[in-house]
XYZ file of C-alpha atoms in Angstrom:
616
model
C -77.195 -146.169 -7.635
C -76.408 -146.800 -3.973
C -75.520 -143.368 -2.708
C -72.061 -143.779 -4.017
C -70.654 -143.932 -7.507
C -67.444 -145.948 -7.456
C -65.024 -146.565 -10.249
C -64.971 -150.159 -11.195
C -62.324 -152.010 -13.247
C -64.977 -153.396 -15.497
C -63.869 -154.952 -18.775
C -66.091 -156.444 -21.407
C -63.647 -156.772 -24.170
C -59.889 -156.830 -24.246
C -57.245 -157.284 -26.844
C -53.541 -157.460 -26.951
C -51.228 -154.906 -28.717
C -47.584 -155.908 -29.262
C -48.355 -159.119 -27.423
C -48.954 -157.259 -24.186
C -52.307 -156.803 -22.479
C -53.906 -153.497 -23.432
C -57.261 -153.396 -21.804
C -60.186 -151.558 -23.351
C -63.666 -151.301 -21.902
C -67.127 -151.469 -23.220
C -69.882 -150.887 -20.800
C -72.826 -152.033 -22.980
C -72.075 -155.743 -22.722
C -73.024 -155.731 -19.086
C -76.208 -155.340 -17.144
C -77.657 -151.833 -16.738
C -76.676 -151.688 -13.129
C -73.042 -151.449 -14.219
C -73.436 -148.636 -16.705
C -73.075 -145.656 -14.397
C -69.915 -147.127 -12.853
C -66.814 -145.372 -13.997
C -64.602 -147.191 -16.492
C -60.938 -146.690 -15.956
C -58.731 -146.381 -19.091
C -54.996 -145.975 -19.161
C -54.828 -143.958 -15.931
C -57.647 -141.631 -16.952
C -61.215 -141.584 -15.912
C -63.608 -142.006 -18.914
C -66.745 -140.341 -17.415
C -69.640 -141.252 -19.702
C -72.893 -141.488 -17.894
C -72.505 -138.274 -15.728
C -70.579 -135.699 -17.828
C -70.983 -132.884 -15.345
C -68.829 -134.595 -12.732
C -65.039 -135.048 -12.774
C -62.741 -137.138 -10.738
C -58.947 -136.973 -10.604
C -55.795 -138.518 -9.357
C -56.552 -142.264 -9.413
C -53.427 -144.071 -8.071
C -52.750 -147.718 -8.839
C -52.879 -150.076 -5.907
C -50.065 -152.654 -5.773
C -52.505 -155.386 -6.629
C -53.401 -153.742 -9.976
C -56.721 -152.734 -8.624
C -57.391 -149.056 -8.748
C -57.433 -147.036 -5.534
C -60.959 -145.907 -5.985
C -62.179 -142.538 -4.755
C -65.894 -142.032 -3.997
C -68.326 -139.432 -5.188
C -71.227 -139.106 -2.849
C -74.758 -138.395 -4.171
C -77.915 -137.371 -2.364
C -79.680 -140.689 -3.059
C -80.223 -143.010 -0.036
C -78.365 -146.351 0.016
C -80.273 -149.254 -1.390
C -80.331 -152.805 0.024
C -82.742 -154.016 -2.690
C -81.691 -156.654 -5.203
C -79.952 -155.293 -8.205
C -82.496 -155.156 -11.110
C -81.910 -156.335 -14.635
C -79.125 -158.846 -13.921
C -79.170 -161.384 -16.679
C -80.730 -164.717 -15.785
C -78.045 -167.356 -15.567
C -78.254 -171.131 -15.289
C -75.147 -171.580 -13.075
C -75.201 -175.395 -13.210
C -74.727 -175.237 -16.982
C -71.321 -173.599 -16.376
C -70.005 -176.818 -14.863
C -67.679 -178.824 -17.089
C -66.778 -181.910 -14.996
C -64.465 -180.621 -12.281
C -64.044 -177.253 -14.017
C -66.185 -174.196 -14.728
C -66.285 -172.816 -18.296
C -68.338 -170.260 -20.054
C -68.329 -167.516 -22.688
C -66.508 -164.501 -21.394
C -66.129 -162.347 -24.475
C -69.034 -161.166 -26.632
C -68.988 -161.140 -30.432
C -69.086 -164.787 -31.507
C -72.425 -165.543 -33.125
C -74.516 -168.105 -31.281
C -72.364 -167.854 -28.163
C -73.958 -165.343 -25.697
C -72.082 -164.190 -22.676
C -72.706 -166.272 -19.506
C -69.411 -165.847 -17.683
C -69.767 -162.125 -16.849
C -68.181 -160.227 -14.024
C -71.229 -160.395 -11.720
C -71.433 -164.121 -12.370
C -67.703 -164.574 -11.662
C -67.973 -162.493 -8.462
C -70.793 -164.721 -7.314
C -68.843 -167.891 -8.144
C -65.775 -166.624 -6.199
C -68.042 -165.788 -3.275
C -69.470 -169.269 -3.498
C -66.001 -170.856 -3.406
C -65.092 -168.614 -0.366
C -68.169 -169.839 1.483
C -67.436 -173.499 0.579
C -63.802 -172.989 1.761
C -64.814 -171.390 5.009
C -67.117 -174.379 5.699
C -64.522 -176.928 4.573
C -61.738 -175.475 6.664
C -64.101 -174.996 9.552
C -62.882 -171.474 9.987
C -63.638 -170.074 13.452
C -62.679 -166.468 12.806
C -59.339 -166.758 14.654
C -57.576 -166.021 11.420
C -58.472 -164.787 7.946
C -58.333 -167.379 5.260
C -56.550 -166.458 1.941
C -57.116 -167.504 -1.660
C -54.633 -167.128 -4.548
C -55.824 -166.052 -7.956
C -53.937 -166.485 -11.231
C -54.760 -166.589 -14.945
C -53.501 -167.703 -18.261
C -53.144 -165.353 -21.347
C -56.771 -165.077 -22.334
C -58.019 -161.606 -23.284
C -60.792 -161.717 -20.611
C -58.326 -162.703 -17.819
C -57.889 -159.328 -16.169
C -61.594 -158.407 -15.845
C -62.317 -161.851 -14.388
C -59.342 -161.648 -12.072
C -60.720 -158.432 -10.643
C -64.227 -159.855 -10.367
C -62.950 -162.965 -8.670
C -61.007 -160.791 -6.192
C -64.036 -158.783 -5.325
C -66.034 -161.924 -4.648
C -63.420 -163.294 -2.382
C -62.853 -159.991 -0.562
C -66.547 -159.384 -0.244
C -66.832 -162.714 1.629
C -64.177 -161.610 4.140
C -61.141 -163.471 2.831
C -57.761 -162.194 1.740
C -56.811 -162.245 -1.929
C -53.242 -162.916 -3.268
C -53.001 -162.147 -7.008
C -50.354 -163.931 -9.069
C -51.214 -162.455 -12.458
C -50.035 -164.651 -15.398
C -49.545 -168.143 -13.963
C -49.821 -171.769 -14.661
C -52.467 -174.070 -13.267
C -50.027 -176.338 -11.537
C -48.455 -173.318 -9.820
C -51.815 -172.400 -8.391
C -52.131 -175.653 -6.669
C -48.590 -175.548 -5.462
C -49.327 -172.280 -3.672
C -51.542 -174.225 -1.284
C -48.695 -176.508 -0.165
C -45.682 -174.146 -0.395
C -44.507 -172.848 2.967
C -43.022 -169.413 2.360
C -44.120 -166.415 4.436
C -42.353 -164.008 1.973
C -44.816 -165.212 -0.685
C -47.811 -165.389 1.641
C -47.877 -169.097 1.377
C -49.489 -171.468 1.946
C -52.826 -170.110 0.930
C -56.024 -171.919 1.974
C -57.433 -172.143 -1.508
C -56.652 -171.243 -5.091
C -58.402 -170.284 -8.265
C -56.970 -170.495 -11.750
C -58.714 -168.544 -14.489
C -58.392 -170.649 -17.632
C -60.353 -172.558 -20.303
C -57.453 -174.604 -21.436
C -57.165 -174.810 -25.187
C -60.656 -173.478 -25.961
C -61.159 -170.429 -28.291
C -60.333 -166.881 -27.226
C -63.865 -165.960 -26.239
C -64.179 -168.682 -23.598
C -62.783 -168.737 -20.032
C -63.357 -170.535 -16.803
C -62.091 -171.495 -13.359
C -60.217 -174.374 -11.690
C -60.210 -174.636 -7.912
C -57.631 -176.171 -5.519
C -57.015 -176.657 -1.839
C -53.992 -178.460 -0.413
C -55.939 -181.708 -0.802
C -55.838 -181.218 -4.631
C -58.300 -180.166 -7.293
C -61.959 -180.100 -6.475
C -64.307 -182.772 -7.730
C -67.596 -182.613 -9.584
C -69.705 -182.656 -6.438
C -67.718 -179.780 -4.986
C -68.097 -177.731 -8.202
C -71.860 -178.295 -8.192
C -72.052 -177.171 -4.472
C -70.100 -174.037 -5.340
C -72.255 -173.196 -8.262
C -75.485 -173.660 -6.285
C -74.080 -171.278 -3.569
C -73.106 -168.863 -6.356
C -76.602 -168.931 -7.861
C -78.131 -168.023 -4.470
C -75.504 -165.280 -3.887
C -76.121 -163.873 -7.371
C -79.879 -163.709 -6.882
C -79.288 -161.740 -3.682
C -76.890 -159.233 -4.987
C -77.568 -155.641 -3.932
C -76.034 -152.459 -5.351
C -74.833 -151.661 -1.822
C -73.251 -155.139 -1.494
C -71.420 -154.868 -4.863
C -70.106 -151.425 -3.987
C -68.892 -152.733 -0.579
C -67.031 -155.670 -2.242
C -65.019 -153.265 -4.352
C -63.912 -151.391 -1.288
C -63.012 -154.539 0.493
C -60.983 -155.773 -2.420
C -58.875 -152.597 -2.356
C -58.046 -153.279 1.287
C -57.460 -157.025 1.113
C -55.756 -157.755 -2.222
C -51.977 -158.209 -2.395
C -49.855 -159.242 -5.371
C -46.748 -161.463 -5.397
C -44.594 -163.039 -8.089
C -45.200 -166.630 -7.017
C -44.060 -168.114 -10.374
C -40.505 -167.517 -9.282
C -41.045 -169.966 -6.433
C -42.613 -172.479 -8.684
C -39.929 -172.320 -11.405
C -37.068 -172.472 -8.926
C -38.468 -175.720 -7.480
C -38.521 -177.211 -11.024
C -34.830 -176.187 -11.542
C -33.835 -177.771 -8.224
C -35.576 -181.024 -9.173
C -33.446 -181.405 -12.321
C -30.222 -180.451 -10.481
C -30.972 -183.020 -7.840
C -31.597 -185.826 -10.395
C -28.183 -185.043 -11.988
C -26.268 -185.265 -8.733
C -26.592 -181.545 -7.847
C -24.777 -180.351 -10.926
C -25.361 -176.585 -11.438
C -25.945 -176.787 -15.172
C -26.848 -180.433 -16.020
C -28.302 -179.529 -19.442
C -25.343 -177.558 -20.636
C -24.682 -178.401 -24.273
C -28.257 -179.446 -24.962
C -30.387 -177.394 -27.398
C -34.014 -177.501 -26.370
C -36.816 -175.473 -28.002
C -40.119 -174.597 -26.330
C -43.468 -173.893 -27.920
C -45.842 -172.195 -25.525
C -48.562 -171.536 -28.086
C -48.784 -167.909 -26.726
C -50.317 -169.372 -23.536
C -48.851 -169.124 -19.995
C -45.856 -171.558 -20.569
C -43.386 -169.247 -21.972
C -41.536 -169.022 -18.712
C -40.151 -172.553 -19.119
C -37.506 -171.510 -21.552
C -35.920 -168.631 -19.633
C -36.703 -169.562 -16.064
C -36.253 -173.413 -16.191
C -34.096 -174.473 -19.137
C -31.595 -171.613 -19.355
C -30.633 -171.676 -15.600
C -29.961 -175.403 -16.198
C -27.541 -174.577 -18.969
C -29.665 -175.401 -21.999
C -29.667 -173.400 -25.206
C -33.238 -172.344 -26.149
C -32.815 -170.433 -29.347
C -35.548 -171.193 -31.839
C -38.186 -171.412 -29.093
C -41.429 -169.900 -30.350
C -44.713 -168.355 -29.376
C -43.557 -167.664 -25.877
C -45.259 -164.285 -25.473
C -48.772 -164.416 -23.965
C -51.351 -163.568 -26.582
C -54.931 -164.570 -25.787
C -56.003 -164.553 -29.427
C -53.658 -167.509 -30.039
C -52.563 -166.262 -33.480
C -50.199 -169.076 -34.321
C -51.932 -172.328 -33.372
C -54.170 -173.861 -30.666
C -52.129 -174.468 -27.576
C -52.933 -178.133 -27.418
C -50.552 -181.089 -27.414
C -53.279 -183.208 -29.082
C -53.668 -180.737 -32.067
C -51.940 -181.922 -35.245
C -51.046 -178.343 -36.270
C -49.523 -177.616 -32.894
C -47.476 -180.752 -32.961
C -46.356 -180.038 -36.472
C -45.182 -176.611 -35.355
C -42.966 -177.818 -32.520
C -41.628 -180.656 -34.762
C -40.711 -178.206 -37.384
C -38.986 -175.994 -34.852
C -36.887 -178.950 -33.572
C -35.805 -179.960 -37.151
C -35.159 -176.346 -38.350
C -32.925 -175.518 -35.268
C -31.295 -178.916 -35.145
C -32.390 -179.135 -31.512
C -32.035 -182.139 -29.166
C -35.543 -181.813 -27.932
C -38.746 -179.923 -28.354
C -41.373 -179.227 -25.615
C -44.863 -177.972 -26.112
C -47.486 -176.891 -23.492
C -51.145 -176.239 -23.585
C -52.554 -172.787 -22.510
C -52.414 -173.209 -18.756
C -49.439 -175.726 -18.647
C -51.182 -178.649 -17.022
C -50.635 -180.671 -20.296
C -47.503 -181.114 -22.344
C -45.765 -183.217 -24.975
C -42.283 -183.491 -26.468
C -40.477 -184.180 -29.740
C -37.048 -185.892 -30.154
C -34.192 -184.720 -32.354
C -35.455 -186.692 -35.358
C -39.000 -185.282 -35.089
C -40.561 -188.334 -33.279
C -43.466 -187.121 -31.197
C -43.890 -188.051 -27.594
C -47.550 -187.541 -27.104
C -50.655 -189.669 -26.525
C -49.740 -193.379 -26.329
C -46.026 -192.619 -26.802
C -45.912 -190.088 -23.937
C -47.673 -192.604 -21.695
C -45.173 -195.256 -22.637
C -42.181 -192.994 -22.056
C -43.461 -191.824 -18.666
C -44.288 -195.438 -17.793
C -40.733 -196.473 -18.588
C -39.272 -193.733 -16.410
C -41.585 -194.364 -13.481
C -41.258 -198.204 -13.645
C -37.495 -197.776 -13.431
C -38.020 -195.923 -10.173
C -40.852 -198.035 -8.886
C -40.712 -201.583 -10.410
C -44.093 -203.357 -10.733
C -46.169 -200.299 -10.080
C -49.691 -199.835 -11.639
C -50.005 -197.281 -14.448
C -53.522 -195.840 -14.621
C -54.647 -194.425 -17.984
C -57.873 -193.381 -19.672
C -59.992 -195.755 -21.768
C -58.760 -194.961 -25.341
C -55.183 -196.230 -24.895
C -53.958 -198.905 -27.256
C -53.600 -202.664 -26.737
C -49.996 -202.293 -27.765
C -49.471 -199.913 -24.811
C -50.786 -202.606 -22.456
C -48.401 -205.219 -23.813
C -45.527 -202.680 -23.501
C -46.249 -201.801 -19.890
C -46.935 -205.352 -18.748
C -44.660 -207.568 -20.820
C -41.719 -205.166 -21.549
C -41.642 -203.030 -18.415
C -43.061 -205.421 -15.864
C -45.693 -203.079 -14.607
C -49.528 -203.312 -14.616
C -51.765 -201.307 -16.914
C -55.047 -200.270 -15.396
C -57.196 -198.768 -18.097
C -59.964 -196.573 -16.595
C -62.430 -193.838 -17.698
C -61.720 -190.703 -19.724
C -61.248 -187.503 -17.822
C -58.033 -186.521 -15.959
C -59.752 -186.292 -12.693
C -61.179 -189.759 -13.112
C -57.838 -191.200 -13.846
C -56.112 -189.416 -10.991
C -58.840 -190.291 -8.442
C -58.574 -193.940 -9.540
C -54.851 -194.033 -8.953
C -55.437 -192.549 -5.470
C -58.113 -195.086 -4.811
C -55.834 -197.979 -5.814
C -53.141 -196.770 -3.416
C -55.758 -196.595 -0.698
C -56.667 -200.300 -1.056
C -53.062 -201.449 -1.206
C -52.356 -201.492 -4.934
C -49.297 -199.298 -5.545
C -49.634 -196.738 -8.288
C -47.229 -193.891 -9.021
C -48.524 -192.597 -12.361
C -51.981 -191.509 -13.619
C -51.933 -190.210 -17.277
C -54.346 -189.496 -20.018
C -53.786 -189.541 -23.799
C -54.656 -185.882 -23.740
C -51.337 -185.123 -22.012
C -52.596 -184.746 -18.480
C -50.086 -186.641 -16.305
C -49.909 -186.850 -12.527
C -47.356 -188.464 -10.289
C -47.740 -189.604 -6.665
C -44.459 -187.848 -5.848
C -45.910 -184.526 -7.000
C -49.167 -184.492 -4.962
C -51.099 -186.219 -7.826
C -51.074 -182.842 -9.651
C -51.525 -182.921 -13.457
C -48.566 -180.687 -14.113
C -47.258 -180.472 -17.688
C -44.096 -178.739 -16.692
C -43.258 -181.358 -13.958
C -43.978 -184.060 -16.556
C -41.244 -182.449 -18.790
C -38.961 -182.127 -15.809
C -39.112 -185.966 -15.358
C -38.031 -186.283 -18.989
C -35.244 -183.731 -18.515
C -34.214 -185.630 -15.395
C -33.686 -188.745 -17.496
C -31.541 -186.805 -20.060
C -29.559 -185.062 -17.322
C -28.941 -188.224 -15.233
C -27.880 -190.064 -18.307
C -25.418 -187.339 -19.169
C -24.072 -187.380 -15.559
C -23.506 -191.145 -15.754
C -21.503 -190.833 -18.954
C -24.199 -191.673 -21.502
C -24.437 -189.604 -24.694
C -26.964 -189.202 -27.432
C -29.358 -186.527 -26.137
C -32.954 -187.352 -26.721
C -31.970 -190.774 -28.105
C -31.967 -191.818 -24.405
C -35.722 -191.234 -24.462
C -36.357 -192.810 -27.823
C -34.504 -195.937 -26.584
C -36.948 -196.306 -23.766
C -39.762 -196.944 -26.286
C -38.079 -199.883 -27.908
C -40.631 -202.709 -28.212
C -43.754 -200.422 -28.200
C -46.198 -201.811 -30.755
C -48.091 -198.952 -32.370
C -51.242 -199.346 -34.476
C -50.817 -198.930 -38.252
C -54.210 -197.338 -38.353
C -56.237 -195.283 -35.895
C -59.230 -193.033 -36.079
C -61.703 -191.244 -33.783
C -65.160 -190.545 -35.050
C -67.833 -188.576 -33.230
C -71.478 -189.717 -33.452
C -73.831 -187.019 -32.265
C -77.156 -187.592 -30.550
C -80.017 -185.334 -31.905
C -81.605 -184.171 -28.651
C -84.658 -182.894 -30.506
C -85.383 -186.188 -32.288
C -88.678 -187.920 -31.429
C -86.832 -191.140 -30.492
C -85.666 -189.497 -27.277
C -89.273 -189.001 -26.204
C -88.417 -186.176 -23.878
C -85.720 -188.190 -22.288
C -82.061 -187.213 -21.738
C -79.352 -187.825 -24.352
C -77.500 -189.709 -21.665
C -80.287 -192.330 -21.273
C -80.416 -192.640 -25.093
C -76.679 -193.113 -25.263
C -76.701 -195.749 -22.609
C -79.330 -197.594 -24.568
C -77.153 -197.490 -27.691
C -74.269 -198.939 -25.695
C -76.366 -201.697 -24.231
C -77.675 -202.692 -27.601
C -74.207 -202.782 -29.076
C -73.004 -204.977 -26.217
C -75.805 -207.447 -26.888
C -75.033 -207.324 -30.641
C -71.345 -208.182 -30.049
C -72.336 -211.212 -27.900
C -73.820 -212.894 -31.038
C -70.630 -212.592 -33.184
C -67.984 -215.220 -32.365
C -65.352 -213.188 -34.243
C -65.540 -210.343 -31.690
C -64.596 -210.364 -27.998
C -65.531 -207.847 -25.375
C -62.780 -206.637 -23.059
C -62.801 -208.726 -19.957
C -62.289 -205.689 -17.721
C -63.763 -202.379 -18.890
C -64.876 -199.276 -17.084
C -66.328 -197.168 -19.834
C -68.406 -197.823 -22.882
C -68.084 -200.939 -24.938
C -64.507 -202.066 -25.911
C -64.292 -204.920 -28.442
C -61.320 -206.746 -30.054
C -61.477 -208.331 -33.459
C -59.857 -208.374 -36.901
C -56.514 -207.821 -35.267
C -57.585 -204.540 -33.748
C -60.149 -203.048 -31.365
C -62.809 -200.370 -31.114
C -64.314 -198.432 -28.179
C -67.628 -196.751 -28.278
C -68.398 -194.560 -25.204
C -70.637 -191.780 -24.186
C -68.925 -188.345 -23.872
C -68.563 -186.981 -20.276
C -70.388 -183.801 -21.023
C -71.737 -183.665 -24.552
C -74.534 -185.522 -26.498
C -71.860 -187.431 -28.413
C -70.726 -191.049 -28.701
C -66.994 -191.023 -29.598
C -65.821 -194.046 -31.500
C -62.123 -194.961 -31.480
C -60.812 -197.693 -33.825
C -57.274 -199.047 -33.999
C -56.286 -201.787 -36.431
C -53.407 -203.322 -38.298
C -54.681 -201.849 -41.618
C -57.285 -199.523 -42.966
C -59.270 -202.463 -44.249
C -59.336 -204.051 -40.785
C -60.528 -200.757 -39.343
C -63.353 -200.638 -41.874
C -64.455 -204.114 -40.859
C -64.624 -203.016 -37.313
C -66.440 -199.823 -38.357
C -69.026 -201.866 -40.229
C -69.707 -203.868 -37.097
C -70.639 -200.732 -35.240
C -72.565 -199.349 -38.106
C -74.744 -202.484 -38.493
C -75.446 -202.538 -34.732
C -76.596 -198.895 -34.599
C -78.572 -198.642 -37.721
C -81.968 -198.705 -35.848
C -81.091 -195.644 -33.619
C -82.531 -192.821 -35.780
C -81.536 -190.081 -33.366
C -77.904 -190.944 -33.751
C -75.961 -189.125 -36.491
C -73.666 -191.817 -37.949
C -72.651 -189.754 -41.022
C -69.024 -189.557 -39.795
C -68.937 -193.413 -39.565
C -70.763 -193.854 -42.879
C -68.280 -191.538 -44.555
C -65.310 -193.394 -43.143
C -66.603 -196.813 -44.174
C -67.720 -195.787 -47.693
C -64.585 -193.762 -48.449
C -62.454 -196.761 -47.549
């Protein structure tokens, strides 16, 4: 292809056996230019395209890359663009401040768009962005850490990402299985033994999405990248992808072999969590001794929390479940918002008579908890609990949340806890950025938290870290024990006293038909905004209803003892409708208000709302 045939760790489909990665390779899912590259299987060379040749003695490099030998052919090197690369709309891979796509073939209607060449280009785009951002002058080589969750496509993307970074002239530090918060922390940790701090970091994850999806999150020591940065990187990646040459791709493989190192950074991250709990308890070695705490990692990357955080602190963790990484997620979706997932951890607490249960999402940037009686600390309750803890430490501080939090939570934060509730837009980055903005203009804020379980604290670099959120809860239990209080998780439950919770709540999704003639070739976003404007005007004519005096997203209205919020999804042609009310009947009255206001918008599928109103 380029005068050289080089073995490439190219994976198009992986699966797990005995809950350990067992990588298998299929060359046909990738572009023709990859097909003559040698797939490596279990220490043997599977030579398919050129049966007359043989190659032996491949030794593994410490980074898990293969030490690739080269077979020289008589063909002249080519600098021409690689033919037959699939056309890719890189900007469609953007999902807010993340990148997400389909990385595993086989699901009908979901074609591959996050291939190895695409991933390599994205990594090269990030490297170029980072070089520019850091104003690198060549006096030292920049480095980027790379980690992944338990997804079955993780290893092939880790190698592709590493090639992209190395090909751009930067060093690569692979962490293997890791959590998203740990990847950020590697940019601020100062530890030469672990090659820290790195200049940038990439986490390979798609959170709780199905097994065939994957994606990337990016960090520098300033935090996670924003939407504008992601767009910039994708634009760079598209240009790099279109200029790929066979010779350049071969070169990046060689550079990766030379520049990739591998370290176990998770040991650094977990030891810091352990130290934080010990410090909160007055430097007691085992402040959780006697506590029984079960963990549900949902077969994601959070299984470390039981053995590497809780047990060194003295806790008993028997009954913990789904700790082994398995990217097929055979037990339940790793998602603290998912009812099945929450039922699983609740049952584990009750079955084991545990004091506390902790559950993480796939990449550990979200979490939730369950007390000894099975009471769930997620969504509004998790926000209330964290607000109580933070406001004890920082009286009067502002708590920033997303837009779908309840009116009862506002009353609890402001009347019971003496804080201020600043309800902002959906999206964890929106919430975090708003808290940072408030601090910059003189309004103190120490907590930014979404109902999804993303929670970030000022003391922790404004990082949405599910493990650190649970550490703050453990701190409360441990410090209560150290001061002579007993009762285990009842200490946490007591902090929620006075929280008014809605008797009835529902979320309905109203989809916009983008092919409907009413859109007249316009965007779904413009149509959605027109729907919201019409609803706002409609509400003004009804004296029984009152718009929220301060509102940053959609239309929020109080009435019939409850409230509703209709907003436009951040990424999809959908208008989510949240309703909370004292009773089902009151919720129906609010639903009917929305239904009457939207009846003239033919491109809006209101069937979910219709069904809710009619069934009630």
